[in-house]
PDB file of C-alpha atoms in Angstrom:
ATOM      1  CA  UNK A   1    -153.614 -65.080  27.696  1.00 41.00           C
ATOM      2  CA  UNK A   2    -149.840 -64.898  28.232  1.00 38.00           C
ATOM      3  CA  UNK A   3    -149.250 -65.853  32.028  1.00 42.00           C
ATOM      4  CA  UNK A   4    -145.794 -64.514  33.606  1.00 37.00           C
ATOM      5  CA  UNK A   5    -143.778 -64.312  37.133  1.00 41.00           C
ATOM      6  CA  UNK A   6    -143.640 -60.580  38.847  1.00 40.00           C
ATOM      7  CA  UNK A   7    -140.365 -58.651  37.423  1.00 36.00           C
ATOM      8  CA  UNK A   8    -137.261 -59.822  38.758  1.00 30.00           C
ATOM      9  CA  UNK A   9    -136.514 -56.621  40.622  1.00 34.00           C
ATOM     10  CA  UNK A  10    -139.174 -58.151  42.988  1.00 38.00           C
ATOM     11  CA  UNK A  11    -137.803 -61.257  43.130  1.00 35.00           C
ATOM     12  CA  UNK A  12    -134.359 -59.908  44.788  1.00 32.00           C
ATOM     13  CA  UNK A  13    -136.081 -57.994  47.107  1.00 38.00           C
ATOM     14  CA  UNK A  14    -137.596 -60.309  48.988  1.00 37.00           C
ATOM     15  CA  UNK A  15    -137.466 -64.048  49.836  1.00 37.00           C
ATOM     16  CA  UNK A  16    -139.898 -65.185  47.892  1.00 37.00           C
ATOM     17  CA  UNK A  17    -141.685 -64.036  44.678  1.00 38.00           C
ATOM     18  CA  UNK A  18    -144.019 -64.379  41.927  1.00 39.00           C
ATOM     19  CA  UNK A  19    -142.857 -67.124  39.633  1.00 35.00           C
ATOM     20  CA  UNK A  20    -144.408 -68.085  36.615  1.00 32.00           C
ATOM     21  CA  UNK A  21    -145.846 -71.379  37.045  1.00 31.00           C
ATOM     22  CA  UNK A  22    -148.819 -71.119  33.597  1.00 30.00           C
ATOM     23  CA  UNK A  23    -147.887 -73.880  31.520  1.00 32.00           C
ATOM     24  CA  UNK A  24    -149.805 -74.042  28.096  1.00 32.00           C
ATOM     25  CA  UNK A  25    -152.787 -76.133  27.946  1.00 33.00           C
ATOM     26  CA  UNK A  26    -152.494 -78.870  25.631  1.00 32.00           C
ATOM     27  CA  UNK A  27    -155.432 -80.563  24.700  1.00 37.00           C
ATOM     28  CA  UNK A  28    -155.919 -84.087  23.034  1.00 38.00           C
ATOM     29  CA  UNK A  29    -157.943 -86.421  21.201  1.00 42.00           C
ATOM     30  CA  UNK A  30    -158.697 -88.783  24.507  1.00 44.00           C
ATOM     31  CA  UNK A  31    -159.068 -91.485  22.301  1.00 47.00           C
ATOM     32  CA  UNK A  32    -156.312 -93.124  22.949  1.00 43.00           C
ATOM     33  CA  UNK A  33    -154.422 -95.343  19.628  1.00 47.00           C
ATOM     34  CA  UNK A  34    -154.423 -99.287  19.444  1.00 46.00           C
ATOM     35  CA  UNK A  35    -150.996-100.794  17.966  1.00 49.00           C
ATOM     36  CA  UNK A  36    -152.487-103.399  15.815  1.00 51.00           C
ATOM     37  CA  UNK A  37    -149.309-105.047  15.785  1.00 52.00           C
ATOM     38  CA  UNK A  38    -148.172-105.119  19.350  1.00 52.00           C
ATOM     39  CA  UNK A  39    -151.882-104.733  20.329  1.00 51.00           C
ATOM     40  CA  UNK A  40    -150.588-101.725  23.131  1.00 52.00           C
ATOM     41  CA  UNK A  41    -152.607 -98.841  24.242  1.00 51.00           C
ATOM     42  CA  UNK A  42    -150.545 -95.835  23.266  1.00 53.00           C
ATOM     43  CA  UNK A  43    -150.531 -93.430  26.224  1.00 57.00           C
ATOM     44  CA  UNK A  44    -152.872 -90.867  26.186  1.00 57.00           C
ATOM     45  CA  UNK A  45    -151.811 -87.039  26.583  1.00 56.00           C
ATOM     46  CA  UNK A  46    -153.829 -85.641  29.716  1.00 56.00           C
ATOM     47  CA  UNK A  47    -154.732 -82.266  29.433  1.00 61.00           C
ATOM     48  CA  UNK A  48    -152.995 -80.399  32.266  1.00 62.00           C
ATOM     49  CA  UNK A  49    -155.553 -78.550  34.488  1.00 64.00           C
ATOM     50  CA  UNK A  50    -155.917 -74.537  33.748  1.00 69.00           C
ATOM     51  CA  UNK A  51    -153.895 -72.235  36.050  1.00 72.00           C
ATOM     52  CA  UNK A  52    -155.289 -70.120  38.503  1.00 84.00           C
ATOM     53  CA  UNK A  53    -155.005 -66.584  38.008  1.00 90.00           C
ATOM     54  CA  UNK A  54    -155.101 -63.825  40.036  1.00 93.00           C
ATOM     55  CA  UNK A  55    -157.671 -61.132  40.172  1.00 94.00           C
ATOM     56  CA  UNK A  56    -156.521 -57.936  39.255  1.00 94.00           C
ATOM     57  CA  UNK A  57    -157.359 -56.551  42.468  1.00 95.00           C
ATOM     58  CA  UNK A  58    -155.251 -59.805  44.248  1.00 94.00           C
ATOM     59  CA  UNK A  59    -152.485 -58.286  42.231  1.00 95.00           C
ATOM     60  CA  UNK A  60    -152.583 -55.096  43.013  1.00 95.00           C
ATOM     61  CA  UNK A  61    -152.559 -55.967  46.788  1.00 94.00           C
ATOM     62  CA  UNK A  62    -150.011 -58.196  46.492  1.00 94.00           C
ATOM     63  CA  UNK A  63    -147.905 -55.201  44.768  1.00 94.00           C
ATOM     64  CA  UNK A  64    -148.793 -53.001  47.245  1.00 94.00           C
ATOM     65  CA  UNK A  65    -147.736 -55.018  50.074  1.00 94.00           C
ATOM     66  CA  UNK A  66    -144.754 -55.693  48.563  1.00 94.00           C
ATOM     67  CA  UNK A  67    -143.464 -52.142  47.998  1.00 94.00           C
ATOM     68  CA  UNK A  68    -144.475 -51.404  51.466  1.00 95.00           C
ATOM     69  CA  UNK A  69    -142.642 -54.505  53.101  1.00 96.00           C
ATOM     70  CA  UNK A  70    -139.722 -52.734  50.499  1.00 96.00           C
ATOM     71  CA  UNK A  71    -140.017 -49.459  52.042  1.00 96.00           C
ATOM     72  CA  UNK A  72    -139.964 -51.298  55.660  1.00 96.00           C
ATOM     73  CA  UNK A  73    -136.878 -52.972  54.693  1.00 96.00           C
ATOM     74  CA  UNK A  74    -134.598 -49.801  53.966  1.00 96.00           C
ATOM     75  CA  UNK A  75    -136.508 -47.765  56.594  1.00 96.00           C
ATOM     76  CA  UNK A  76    -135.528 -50.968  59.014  1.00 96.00           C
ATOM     77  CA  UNK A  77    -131.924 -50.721  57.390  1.00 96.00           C
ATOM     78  CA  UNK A  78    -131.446 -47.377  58.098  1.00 96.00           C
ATOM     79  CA  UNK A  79    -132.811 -47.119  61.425  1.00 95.00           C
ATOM     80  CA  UNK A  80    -130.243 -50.170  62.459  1.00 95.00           C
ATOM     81  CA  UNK A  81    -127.385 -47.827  61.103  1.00 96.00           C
ATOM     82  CA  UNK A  82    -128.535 -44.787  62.779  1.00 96.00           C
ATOM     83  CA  UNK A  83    -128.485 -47.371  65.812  1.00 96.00           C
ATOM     84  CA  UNK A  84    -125.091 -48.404  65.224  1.00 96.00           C
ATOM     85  CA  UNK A  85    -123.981 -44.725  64.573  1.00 97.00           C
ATOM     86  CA  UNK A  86    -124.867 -43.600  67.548  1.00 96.00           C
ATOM     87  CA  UNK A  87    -123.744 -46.189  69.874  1.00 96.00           C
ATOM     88  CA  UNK A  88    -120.165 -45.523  68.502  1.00 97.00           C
ATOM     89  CA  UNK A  89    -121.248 -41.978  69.352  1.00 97.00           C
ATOM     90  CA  UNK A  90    -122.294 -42.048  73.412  1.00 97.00           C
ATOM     91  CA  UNK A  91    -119.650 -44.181  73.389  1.00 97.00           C
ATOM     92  CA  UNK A  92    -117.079 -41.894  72.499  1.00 97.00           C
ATOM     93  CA  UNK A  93    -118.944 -39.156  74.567  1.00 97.00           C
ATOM     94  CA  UNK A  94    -118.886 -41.741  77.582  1.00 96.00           C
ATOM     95  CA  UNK A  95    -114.826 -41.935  77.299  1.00 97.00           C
ATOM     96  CA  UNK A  96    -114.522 -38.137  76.714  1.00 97.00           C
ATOM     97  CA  UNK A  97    -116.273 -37.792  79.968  1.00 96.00           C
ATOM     98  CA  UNK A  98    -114.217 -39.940  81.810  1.00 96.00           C
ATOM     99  CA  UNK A  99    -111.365 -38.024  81.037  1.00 97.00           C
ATOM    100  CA  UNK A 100    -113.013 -35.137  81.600  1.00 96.00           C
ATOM    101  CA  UNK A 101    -113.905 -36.388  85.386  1.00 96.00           C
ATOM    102  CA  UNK A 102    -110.349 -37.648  85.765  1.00 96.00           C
ATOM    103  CA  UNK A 103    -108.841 -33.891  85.077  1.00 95.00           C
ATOM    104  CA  UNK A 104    -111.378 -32.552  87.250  1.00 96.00           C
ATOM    105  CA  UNK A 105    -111.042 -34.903  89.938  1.00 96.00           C
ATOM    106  CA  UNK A 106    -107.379 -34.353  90.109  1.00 95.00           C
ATOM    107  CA  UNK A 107    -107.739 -30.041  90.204  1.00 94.00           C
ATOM    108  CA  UNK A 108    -110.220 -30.294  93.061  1.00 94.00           C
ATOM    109  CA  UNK A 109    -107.232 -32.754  94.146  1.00 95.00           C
ATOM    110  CA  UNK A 110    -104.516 -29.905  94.078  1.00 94.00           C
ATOM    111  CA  UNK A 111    -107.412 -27.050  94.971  1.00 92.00           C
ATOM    112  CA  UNK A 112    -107.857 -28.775  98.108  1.00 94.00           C
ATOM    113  CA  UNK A 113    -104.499 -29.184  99.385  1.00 95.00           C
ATOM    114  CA  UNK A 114    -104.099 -25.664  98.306  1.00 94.00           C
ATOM    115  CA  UNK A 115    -106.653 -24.400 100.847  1.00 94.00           C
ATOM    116  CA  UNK A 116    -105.587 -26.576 103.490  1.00 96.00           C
ATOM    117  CA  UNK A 117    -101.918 -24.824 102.823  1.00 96.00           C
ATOM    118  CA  UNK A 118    -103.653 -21.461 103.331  1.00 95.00           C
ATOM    119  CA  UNK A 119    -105.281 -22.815 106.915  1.00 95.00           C
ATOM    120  CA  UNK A 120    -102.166 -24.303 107.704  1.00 96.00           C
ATOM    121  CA  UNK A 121    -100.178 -21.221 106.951  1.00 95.00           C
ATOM    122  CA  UNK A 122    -102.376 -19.091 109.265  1.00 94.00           C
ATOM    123  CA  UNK A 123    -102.015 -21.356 112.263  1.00 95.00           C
ATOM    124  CA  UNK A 124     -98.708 -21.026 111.836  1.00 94.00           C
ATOM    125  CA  UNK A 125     -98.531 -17.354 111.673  1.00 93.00           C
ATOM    126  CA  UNK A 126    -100.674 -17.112 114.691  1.00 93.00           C
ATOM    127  CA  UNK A 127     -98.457 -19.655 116.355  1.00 94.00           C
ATOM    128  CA  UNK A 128     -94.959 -17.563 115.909  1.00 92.00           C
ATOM    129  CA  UNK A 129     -96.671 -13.783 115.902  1.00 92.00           C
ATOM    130  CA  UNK A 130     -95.541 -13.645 119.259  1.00 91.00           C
ATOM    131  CA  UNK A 131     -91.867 -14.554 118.449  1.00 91.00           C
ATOM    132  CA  UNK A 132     -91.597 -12.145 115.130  1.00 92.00           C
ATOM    133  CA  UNK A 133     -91.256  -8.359 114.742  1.00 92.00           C
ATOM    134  CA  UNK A 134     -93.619  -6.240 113.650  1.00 91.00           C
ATOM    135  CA  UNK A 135     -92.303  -5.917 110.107  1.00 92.00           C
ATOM    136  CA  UNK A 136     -92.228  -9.757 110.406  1.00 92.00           C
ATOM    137  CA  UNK A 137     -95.752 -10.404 110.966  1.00 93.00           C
ATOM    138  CA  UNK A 138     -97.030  -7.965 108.425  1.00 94.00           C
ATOM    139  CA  UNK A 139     -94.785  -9.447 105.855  1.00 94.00           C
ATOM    140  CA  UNK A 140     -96.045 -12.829 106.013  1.00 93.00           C
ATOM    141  CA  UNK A 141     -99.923 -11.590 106.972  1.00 93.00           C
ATOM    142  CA  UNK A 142     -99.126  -9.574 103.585  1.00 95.00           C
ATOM    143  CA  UNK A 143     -97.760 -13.157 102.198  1.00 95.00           C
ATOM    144  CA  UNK A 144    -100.646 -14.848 103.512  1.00 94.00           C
ATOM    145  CA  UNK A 145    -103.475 -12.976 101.917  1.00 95.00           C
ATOM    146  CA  UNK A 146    -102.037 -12.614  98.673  1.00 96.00           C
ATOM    147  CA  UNK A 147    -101.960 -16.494  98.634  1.00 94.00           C
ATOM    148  CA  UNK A 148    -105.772 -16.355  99.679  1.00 94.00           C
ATOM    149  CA  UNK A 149    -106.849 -14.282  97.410  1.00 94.00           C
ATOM    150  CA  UNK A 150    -105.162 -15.996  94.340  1.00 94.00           C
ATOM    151  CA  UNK A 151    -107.210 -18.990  95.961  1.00 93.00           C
ATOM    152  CA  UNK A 152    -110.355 -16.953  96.307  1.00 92.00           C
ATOM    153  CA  UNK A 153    -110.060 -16.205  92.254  1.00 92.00           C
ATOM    154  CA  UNK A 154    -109.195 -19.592  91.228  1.00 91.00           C
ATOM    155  CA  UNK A 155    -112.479 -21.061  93.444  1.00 90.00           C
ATOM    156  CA  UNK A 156    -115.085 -19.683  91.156  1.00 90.00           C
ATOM    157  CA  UNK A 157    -113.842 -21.047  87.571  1.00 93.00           C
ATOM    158  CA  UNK A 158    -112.987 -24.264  89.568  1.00 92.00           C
ATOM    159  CA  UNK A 159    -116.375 -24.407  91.085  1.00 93.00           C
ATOM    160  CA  UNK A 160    -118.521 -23.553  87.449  1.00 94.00           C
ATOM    161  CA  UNK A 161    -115.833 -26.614  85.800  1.00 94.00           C
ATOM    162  CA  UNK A 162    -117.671 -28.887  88.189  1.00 95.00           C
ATOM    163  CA  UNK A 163    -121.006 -27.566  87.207  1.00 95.00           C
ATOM    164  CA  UNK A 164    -120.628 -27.879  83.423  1.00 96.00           C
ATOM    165  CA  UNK A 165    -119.185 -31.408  84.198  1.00 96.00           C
ATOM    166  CA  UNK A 166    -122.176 -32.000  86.090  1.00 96.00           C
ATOM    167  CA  UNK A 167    -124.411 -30.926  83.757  1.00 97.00           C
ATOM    168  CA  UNK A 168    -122.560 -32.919  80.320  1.00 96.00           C
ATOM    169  CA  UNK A 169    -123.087 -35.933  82.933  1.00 96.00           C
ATOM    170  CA  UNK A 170    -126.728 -35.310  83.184  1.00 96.00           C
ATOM    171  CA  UNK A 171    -127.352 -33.964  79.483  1.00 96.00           C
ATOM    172  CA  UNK A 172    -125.304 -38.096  78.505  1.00 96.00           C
ATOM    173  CA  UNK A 173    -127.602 -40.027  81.287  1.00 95.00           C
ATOM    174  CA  UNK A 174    -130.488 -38.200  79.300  1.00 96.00           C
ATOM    175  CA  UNK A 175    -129.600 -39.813  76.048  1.00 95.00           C
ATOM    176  CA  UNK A 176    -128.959 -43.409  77.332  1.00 94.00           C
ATOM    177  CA  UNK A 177    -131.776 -45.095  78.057  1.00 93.00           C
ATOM    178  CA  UNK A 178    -133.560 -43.371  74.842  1.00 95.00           C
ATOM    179  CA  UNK A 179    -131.040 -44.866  73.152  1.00 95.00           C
ATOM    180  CA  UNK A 180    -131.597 -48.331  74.862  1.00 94.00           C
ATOM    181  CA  UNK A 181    -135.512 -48.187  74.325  1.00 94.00           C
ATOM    182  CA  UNK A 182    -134.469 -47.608  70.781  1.00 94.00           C
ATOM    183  CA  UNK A 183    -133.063 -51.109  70.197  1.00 94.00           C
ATOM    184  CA  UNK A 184    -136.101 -53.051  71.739  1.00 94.00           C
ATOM    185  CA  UNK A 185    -138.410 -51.128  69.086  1.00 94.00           C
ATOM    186  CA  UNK A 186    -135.825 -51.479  66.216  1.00 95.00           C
ATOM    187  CA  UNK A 187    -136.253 -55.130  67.149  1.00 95.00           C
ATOM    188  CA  UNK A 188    -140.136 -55.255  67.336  1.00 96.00           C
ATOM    189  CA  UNK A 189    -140.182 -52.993  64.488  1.00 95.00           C
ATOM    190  CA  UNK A 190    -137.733 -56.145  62.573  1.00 96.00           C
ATOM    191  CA  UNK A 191    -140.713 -58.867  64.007  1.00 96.00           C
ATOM    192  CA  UNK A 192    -143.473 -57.169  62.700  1.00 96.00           C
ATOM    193  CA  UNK A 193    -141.631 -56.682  59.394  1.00 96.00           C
ATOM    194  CA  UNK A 194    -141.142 -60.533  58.782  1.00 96.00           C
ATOM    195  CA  UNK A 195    -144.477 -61.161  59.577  1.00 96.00           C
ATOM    196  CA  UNK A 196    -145.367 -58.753  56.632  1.00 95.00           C
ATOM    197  CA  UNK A 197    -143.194 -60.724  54.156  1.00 95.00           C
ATOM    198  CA  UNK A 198    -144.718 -63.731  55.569  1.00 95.00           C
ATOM    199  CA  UNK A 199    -147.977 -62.745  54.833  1.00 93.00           C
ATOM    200  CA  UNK A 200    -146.683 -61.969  51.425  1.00 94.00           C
ATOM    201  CA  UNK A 201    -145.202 -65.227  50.936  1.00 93.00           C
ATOM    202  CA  UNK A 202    -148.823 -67.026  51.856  1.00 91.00           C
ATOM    203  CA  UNK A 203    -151.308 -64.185  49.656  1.00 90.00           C
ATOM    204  CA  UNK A 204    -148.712 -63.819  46.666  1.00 92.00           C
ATOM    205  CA  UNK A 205    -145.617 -66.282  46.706  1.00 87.00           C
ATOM    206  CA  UNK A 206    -145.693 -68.581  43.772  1.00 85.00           C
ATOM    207  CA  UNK A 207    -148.949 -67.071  42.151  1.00 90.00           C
ATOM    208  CA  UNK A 208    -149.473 -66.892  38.920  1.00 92.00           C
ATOM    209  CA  UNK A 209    -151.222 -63.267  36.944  1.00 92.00           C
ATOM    210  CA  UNK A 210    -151.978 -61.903  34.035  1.00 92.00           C
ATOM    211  CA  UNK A 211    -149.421 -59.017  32.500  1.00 93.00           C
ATOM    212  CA  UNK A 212    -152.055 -56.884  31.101  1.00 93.00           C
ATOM    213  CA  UNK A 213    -153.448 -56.686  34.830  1.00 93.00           C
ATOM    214  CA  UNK A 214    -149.597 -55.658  35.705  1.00 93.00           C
ATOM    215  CA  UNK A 215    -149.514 -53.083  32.975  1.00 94.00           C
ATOM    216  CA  UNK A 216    -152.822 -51.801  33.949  1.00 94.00           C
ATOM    217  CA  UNK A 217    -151.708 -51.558  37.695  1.00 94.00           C
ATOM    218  CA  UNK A 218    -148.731 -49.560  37.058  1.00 93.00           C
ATOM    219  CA  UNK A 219    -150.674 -46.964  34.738  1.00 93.00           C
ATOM    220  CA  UNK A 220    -153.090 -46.549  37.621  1.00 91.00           C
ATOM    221  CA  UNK A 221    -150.101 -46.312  39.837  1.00 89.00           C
ATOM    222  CA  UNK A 222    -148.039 -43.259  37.292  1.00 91.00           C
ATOM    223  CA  UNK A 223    -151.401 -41.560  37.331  1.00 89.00           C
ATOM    224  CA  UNK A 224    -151.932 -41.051  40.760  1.00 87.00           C
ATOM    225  CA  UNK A 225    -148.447 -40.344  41.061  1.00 85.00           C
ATOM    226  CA  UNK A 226    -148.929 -37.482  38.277  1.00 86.00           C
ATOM    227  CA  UNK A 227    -152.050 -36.408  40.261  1.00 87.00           C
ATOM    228  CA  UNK A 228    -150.388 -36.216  43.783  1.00 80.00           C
ATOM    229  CA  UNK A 229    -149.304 -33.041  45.620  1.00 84.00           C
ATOM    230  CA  UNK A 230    -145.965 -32.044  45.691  1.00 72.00           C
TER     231      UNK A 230
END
């Protein structure tokens, strides 16, 4: 029975794996030699004791559990990338936004000002109306609504700026702490998974089987691959 580590490929992938530890058993005549001459016992050869195999269904477990922790590993990979990806993400969207507020802060800014120029223009019509001529006073009344209704028009896009502001503020907040729950179960998710190659280590690290119980596992294995819905 030829005795042999798992594949190499498994070996890389985790860190720990099969290794071939069957020696050949070598068996002796235990009656050990006298040296007539020197009147020595020659050493005897012990026979080593007889590796422990394991049972083809040990293997197969311990295969299975390894391409699962595997699978674990680049799903864990990937999910830490997709974490990464998107933190460079909100925080671009976080800066954007602060620009954003910045602009907007500084129009209400100048919107304000502008209306208090309006009020401010119609005290002081109302304050010289007595002093001006008729033509006077329905030039700038004629002045003074023209500038009101420009400011009129320019409220309402002004207005639905702040509420699309408001609402890429809210639609951001939403995706934070999501995004911060994500982390703590990437991490528990990363736990769990070295427990799993843990486990491996202690059921299948350093554990000798036998390669026709391999070969037999991974023709079970292309069968029911075969066999499988698509």
């Amino acid at each position: 029975m030829k005795l042999l580590a798992l594949s190499l490929a498994l070996a890389l992938a985790l860190p720990a794996s099969f290794q071939a530890v069957a020696q050949s058993n070598v068996t002796t005549n235990p009656n050990a030699k006298v040296d007539p001459k020197n009147n020595k016992v020659g050493k005897p050869v012990v026979e080593k004791p007889k590796q422990k195999v394991m049972s083809r269904d040990e293997l197969r477990a311990c295969m299975a559990l390894y391409e699962a922790n595997t699978k674990e590993a680049q799903s864990i990979k990937e999910g830490q990338q997709a974490y990464k990806d998107q933190s460079v993400a909100l925080k671009k969207e976080k800066e954007e936004l602060n620009e954003a507020d910045k602009a907007y802060t500084a129009e209400v800014a100048e919107f304000k000002a502008e209306r208090e120029g309006i009020l401010k223009m119609n005290d002081e019509i109302k304050a010289a109306a007595p002093k001006m001529t008729k033509d006077e006073l329905e030039a700038k009344r004629k002045e003074y609504e023209a500038r009101a209704a420009k400011f009129d028009a320019a409220a309402a896009p002004v207005i639905e700026k702040g509420k699309a502001l408001e609402a890429r503020r809210k639609a951001f907040s939403d995706k934070v702490d999501p995004f911060n729950a994500s982390f703590k179960t990437l991490e528990e998710r990363t736990e769990a998974h070295l427990d799993k190659i843990d486990d491996w280590k202690a059921e299948c690290g350093n554990k000798a089987y036998d390669e026709a119980d391999e070969a037999a596992i991974k023709k079970e294995r292309a069968a029911a691959a075969a066999t499988a819905p698509k």
